[in-house]
PDB file of C-alpha atoms in Angstrom:
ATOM      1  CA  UNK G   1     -15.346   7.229  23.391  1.00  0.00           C
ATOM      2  CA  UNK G   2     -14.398   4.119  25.538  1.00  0.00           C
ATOM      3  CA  UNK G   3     -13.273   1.273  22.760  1.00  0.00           C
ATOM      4  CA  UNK G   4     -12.317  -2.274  23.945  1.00  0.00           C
ATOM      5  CA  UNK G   5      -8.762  -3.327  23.422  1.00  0.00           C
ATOM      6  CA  UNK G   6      -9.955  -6.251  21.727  1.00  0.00           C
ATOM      7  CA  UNK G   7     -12.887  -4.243  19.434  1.00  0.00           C
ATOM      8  CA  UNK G   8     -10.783  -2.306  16.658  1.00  0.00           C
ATOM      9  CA  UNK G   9     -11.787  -1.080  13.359  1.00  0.00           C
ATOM     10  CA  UNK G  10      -9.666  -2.174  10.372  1.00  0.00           C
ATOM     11  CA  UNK G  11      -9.378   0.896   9.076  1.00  0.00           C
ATOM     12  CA  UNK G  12      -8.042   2.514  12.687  1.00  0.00           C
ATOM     13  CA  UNK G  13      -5.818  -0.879  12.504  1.00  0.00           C
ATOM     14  CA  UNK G  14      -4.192  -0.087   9.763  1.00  0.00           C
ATOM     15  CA  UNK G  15      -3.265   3.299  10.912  1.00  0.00           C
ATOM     16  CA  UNK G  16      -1.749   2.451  13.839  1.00  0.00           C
ATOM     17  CA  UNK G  17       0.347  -0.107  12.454  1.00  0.00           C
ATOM     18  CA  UNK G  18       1.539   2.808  10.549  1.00  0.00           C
ATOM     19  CA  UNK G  19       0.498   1.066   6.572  1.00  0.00           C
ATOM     20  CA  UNK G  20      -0.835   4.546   6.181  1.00  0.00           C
ATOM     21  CA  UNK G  21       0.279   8.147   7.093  1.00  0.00           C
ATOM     22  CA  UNK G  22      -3.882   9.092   7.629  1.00  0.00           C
ATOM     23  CA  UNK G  23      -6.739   7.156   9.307  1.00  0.00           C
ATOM     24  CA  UNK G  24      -8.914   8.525   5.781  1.00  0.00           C
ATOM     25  CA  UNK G  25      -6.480   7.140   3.498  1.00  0.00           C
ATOM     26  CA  UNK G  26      -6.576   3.717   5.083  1.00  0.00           C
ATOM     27  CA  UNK G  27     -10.420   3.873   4.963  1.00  0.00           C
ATOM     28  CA  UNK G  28      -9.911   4.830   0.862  1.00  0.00           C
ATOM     29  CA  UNK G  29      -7.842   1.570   0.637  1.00  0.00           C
ATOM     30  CA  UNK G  30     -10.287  -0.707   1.931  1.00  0.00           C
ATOM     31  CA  UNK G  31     -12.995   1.336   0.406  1.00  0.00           C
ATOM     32  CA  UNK G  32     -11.420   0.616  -2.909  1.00  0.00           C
ATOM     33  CA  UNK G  33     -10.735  -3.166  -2.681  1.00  0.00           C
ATOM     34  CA  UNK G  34      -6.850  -2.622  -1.764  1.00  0.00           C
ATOM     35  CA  UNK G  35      -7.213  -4.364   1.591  1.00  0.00           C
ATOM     36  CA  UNK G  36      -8.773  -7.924   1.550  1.00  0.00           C
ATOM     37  CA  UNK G  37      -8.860 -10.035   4.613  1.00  0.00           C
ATOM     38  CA  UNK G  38      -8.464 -13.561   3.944  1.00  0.00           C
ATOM     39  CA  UNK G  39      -8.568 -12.838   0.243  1.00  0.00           C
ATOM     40  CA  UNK G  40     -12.244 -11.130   0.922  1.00  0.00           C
ATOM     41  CA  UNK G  41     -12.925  -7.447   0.351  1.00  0.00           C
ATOM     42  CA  UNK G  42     -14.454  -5.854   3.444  1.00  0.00           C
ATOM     43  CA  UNK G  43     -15.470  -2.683   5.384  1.00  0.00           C
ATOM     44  CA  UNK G  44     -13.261  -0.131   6.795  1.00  0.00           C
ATOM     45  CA  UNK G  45     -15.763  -0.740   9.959  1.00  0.00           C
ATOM     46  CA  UNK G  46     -15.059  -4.909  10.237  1.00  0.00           C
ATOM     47  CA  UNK G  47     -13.005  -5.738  13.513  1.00  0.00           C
ATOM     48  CA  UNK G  48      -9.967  -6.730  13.482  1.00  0.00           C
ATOM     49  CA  UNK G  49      -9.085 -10.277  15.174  1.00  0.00           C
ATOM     50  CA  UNK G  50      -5.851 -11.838  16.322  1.00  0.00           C
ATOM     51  CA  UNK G  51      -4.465 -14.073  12.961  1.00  0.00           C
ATOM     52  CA  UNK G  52      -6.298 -12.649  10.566  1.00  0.00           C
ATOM     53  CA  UNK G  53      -4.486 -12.932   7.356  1.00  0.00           C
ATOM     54  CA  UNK G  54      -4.018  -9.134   5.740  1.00  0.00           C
ATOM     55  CA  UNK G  55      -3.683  -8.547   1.835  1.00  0.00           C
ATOM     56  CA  UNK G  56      -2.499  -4.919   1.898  1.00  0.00           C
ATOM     57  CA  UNK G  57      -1.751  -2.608  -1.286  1.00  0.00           C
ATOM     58  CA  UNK G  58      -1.148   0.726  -0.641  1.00  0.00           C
ATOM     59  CA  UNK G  59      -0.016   2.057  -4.114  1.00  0.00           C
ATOM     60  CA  UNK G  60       3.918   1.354  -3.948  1.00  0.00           C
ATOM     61  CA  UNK G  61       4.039  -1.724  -1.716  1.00  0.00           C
ATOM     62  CA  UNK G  62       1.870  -4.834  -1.330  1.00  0.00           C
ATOM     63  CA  UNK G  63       2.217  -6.884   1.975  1.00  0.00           C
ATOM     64  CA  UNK G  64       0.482 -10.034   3.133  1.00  0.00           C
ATOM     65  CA  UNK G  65       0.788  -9.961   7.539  1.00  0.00           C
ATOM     66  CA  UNK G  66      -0.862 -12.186   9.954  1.00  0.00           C
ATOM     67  CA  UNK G  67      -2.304  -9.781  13.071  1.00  0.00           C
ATOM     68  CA  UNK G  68      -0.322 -10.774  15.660  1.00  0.00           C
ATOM     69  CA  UNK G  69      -1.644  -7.793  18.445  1.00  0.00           C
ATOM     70  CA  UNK G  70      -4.699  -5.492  18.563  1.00  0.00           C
ATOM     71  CA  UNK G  71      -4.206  -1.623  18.758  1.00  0.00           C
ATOM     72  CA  UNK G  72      -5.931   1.143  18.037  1.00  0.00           C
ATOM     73  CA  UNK G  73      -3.765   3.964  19.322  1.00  0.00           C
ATOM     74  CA  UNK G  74      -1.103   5.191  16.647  1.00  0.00           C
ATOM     75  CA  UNK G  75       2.450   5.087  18.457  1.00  0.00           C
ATOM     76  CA  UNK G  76       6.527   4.749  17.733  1.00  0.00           C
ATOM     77  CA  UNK G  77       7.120   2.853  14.664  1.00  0.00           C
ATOM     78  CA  UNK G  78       9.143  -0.201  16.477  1.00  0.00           C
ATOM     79  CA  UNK G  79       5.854  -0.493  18.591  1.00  0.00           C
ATOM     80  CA  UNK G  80       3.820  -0.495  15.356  1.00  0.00           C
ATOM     81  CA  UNK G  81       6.172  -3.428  14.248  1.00  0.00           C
ATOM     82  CA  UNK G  82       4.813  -5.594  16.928  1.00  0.00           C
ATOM     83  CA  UNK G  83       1.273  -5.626  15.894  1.00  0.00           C
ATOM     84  CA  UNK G  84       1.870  -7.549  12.840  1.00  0.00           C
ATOM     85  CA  UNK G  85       4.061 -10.394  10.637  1.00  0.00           C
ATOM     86  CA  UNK G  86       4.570 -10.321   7.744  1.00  0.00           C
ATOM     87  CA  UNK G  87       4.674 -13.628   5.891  1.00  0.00           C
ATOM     88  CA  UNK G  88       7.697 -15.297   4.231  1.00  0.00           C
ATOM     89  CA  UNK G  89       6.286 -14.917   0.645  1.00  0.00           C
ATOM     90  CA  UNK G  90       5.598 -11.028   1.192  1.00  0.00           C
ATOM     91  CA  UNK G  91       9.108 -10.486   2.135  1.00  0.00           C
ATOM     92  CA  UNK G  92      10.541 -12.022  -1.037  1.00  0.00           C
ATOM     93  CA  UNK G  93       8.475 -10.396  -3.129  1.00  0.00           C
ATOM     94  CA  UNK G  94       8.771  -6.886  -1.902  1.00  0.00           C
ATOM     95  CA  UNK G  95      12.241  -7.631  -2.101  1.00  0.00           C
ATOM     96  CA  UNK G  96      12.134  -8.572  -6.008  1.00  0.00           C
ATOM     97  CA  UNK G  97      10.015  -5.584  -6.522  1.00  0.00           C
ATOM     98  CA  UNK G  98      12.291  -3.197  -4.775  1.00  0.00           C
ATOM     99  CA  UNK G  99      15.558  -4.855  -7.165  1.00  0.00           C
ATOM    100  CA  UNK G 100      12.946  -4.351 -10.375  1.00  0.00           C
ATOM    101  CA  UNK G 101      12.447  -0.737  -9.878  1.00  0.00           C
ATOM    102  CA  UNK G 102      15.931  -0.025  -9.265  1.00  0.00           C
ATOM    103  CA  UNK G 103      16.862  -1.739 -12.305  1.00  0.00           C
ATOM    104  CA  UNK G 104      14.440  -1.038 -14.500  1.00  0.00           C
ATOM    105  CA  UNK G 105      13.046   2.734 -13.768  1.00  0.00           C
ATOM    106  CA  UNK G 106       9.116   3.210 -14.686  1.00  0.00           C
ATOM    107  CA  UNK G 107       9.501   5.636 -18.227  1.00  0.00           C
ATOM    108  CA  UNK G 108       6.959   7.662 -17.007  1.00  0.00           C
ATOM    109  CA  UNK G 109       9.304   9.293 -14.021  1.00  0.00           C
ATOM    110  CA  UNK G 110      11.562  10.984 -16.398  1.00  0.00           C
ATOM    111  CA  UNK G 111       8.934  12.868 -18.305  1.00  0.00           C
ATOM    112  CA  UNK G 112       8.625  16.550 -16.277  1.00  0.00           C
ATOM    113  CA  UNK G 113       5.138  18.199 -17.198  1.00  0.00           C
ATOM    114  CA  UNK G 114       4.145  18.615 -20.962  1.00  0.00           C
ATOM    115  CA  UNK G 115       6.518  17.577 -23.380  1.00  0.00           C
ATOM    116  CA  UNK G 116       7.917  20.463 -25.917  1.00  0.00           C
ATOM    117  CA  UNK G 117       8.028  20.120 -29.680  1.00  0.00           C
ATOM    118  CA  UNK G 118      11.028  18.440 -29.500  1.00  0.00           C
ATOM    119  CA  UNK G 119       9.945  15.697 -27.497  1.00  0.00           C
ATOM    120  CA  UNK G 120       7.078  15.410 -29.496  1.00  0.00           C
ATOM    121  CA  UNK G 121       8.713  14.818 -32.248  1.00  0.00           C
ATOM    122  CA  UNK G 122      10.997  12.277 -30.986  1.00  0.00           C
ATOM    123  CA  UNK G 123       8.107  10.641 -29.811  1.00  0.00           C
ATOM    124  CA  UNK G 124       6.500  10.704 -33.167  1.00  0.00           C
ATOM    125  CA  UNK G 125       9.882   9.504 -34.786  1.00  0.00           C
ATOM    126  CA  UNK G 126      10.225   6.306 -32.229  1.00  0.00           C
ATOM    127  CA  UNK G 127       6.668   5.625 -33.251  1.00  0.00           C
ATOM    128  CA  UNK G 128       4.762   5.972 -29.874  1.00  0.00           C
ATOM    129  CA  UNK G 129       2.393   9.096 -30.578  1.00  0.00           C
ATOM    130  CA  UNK G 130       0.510  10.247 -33.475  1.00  0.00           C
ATOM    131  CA  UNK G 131      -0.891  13.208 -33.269  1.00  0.00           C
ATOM    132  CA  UNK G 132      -3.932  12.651 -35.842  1.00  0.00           C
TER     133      UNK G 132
END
């Protein structure tokens, strides 16, 4: 299978700019609307082209890079690096999200499995589950 340099899937883009462990979970993401280019949903198929702007959510982490090199061969992360930039405004807010979930811990992450008796009855005390 003989691909031009310049002819890459997004999808096979995205995996070898290392946004996703698996070349199938990249193709979920864009399946599912969680990669938009230029604020449009496509294809996993659509070709990728030099300084296209990439809205990127993979689940934890949202990023908004410019394409800055075409690849379609996954290698070493600082190579990976070079095929994109992120913008300005992506940076900050990654930061800010990163300082929010270290201060302020989703519930959620605490609960281990089903909760016992007791914890359903604090629940029910606190008010946040009624049983009937």
């Amino acid at each position: 299978m003989s691909e031009d340099k310049d002819n890459v899937r997004l999808d096979k883009w995205l995996w070898a700019a290392r946004f996703f462990k698996t070349r199938s979970l990249a193709q979920d993401a864009v399946d599912r609307g969680r990669v938009r280019i230029g604020g449009e949903p496509v294809k996993p198929a659509r070709t990728v082209k030099m300084n296209d702007k990439i809205l990127i959510d993979n689940g934890s982490d949202r990023w908004e890079v410019i394409v800055a090199a075409i690849s379609g061969s996954r290698g070493p992360a600082p190579v990976a690096r070079t095929l994109y930039f992120e913008t300005d405004e992506s940076i900050a807010r990654r930061e800010n999200d990163k300082v929010a979930r270290r201060l302020y811990p989703e519930p959620s992450l605490e609960i281990k499995g089903r909760p016992t008796k007791r914890d359903r009855r604090a629940m029910t005390r606190v008010g946040g589950v009624d049983d009937e």
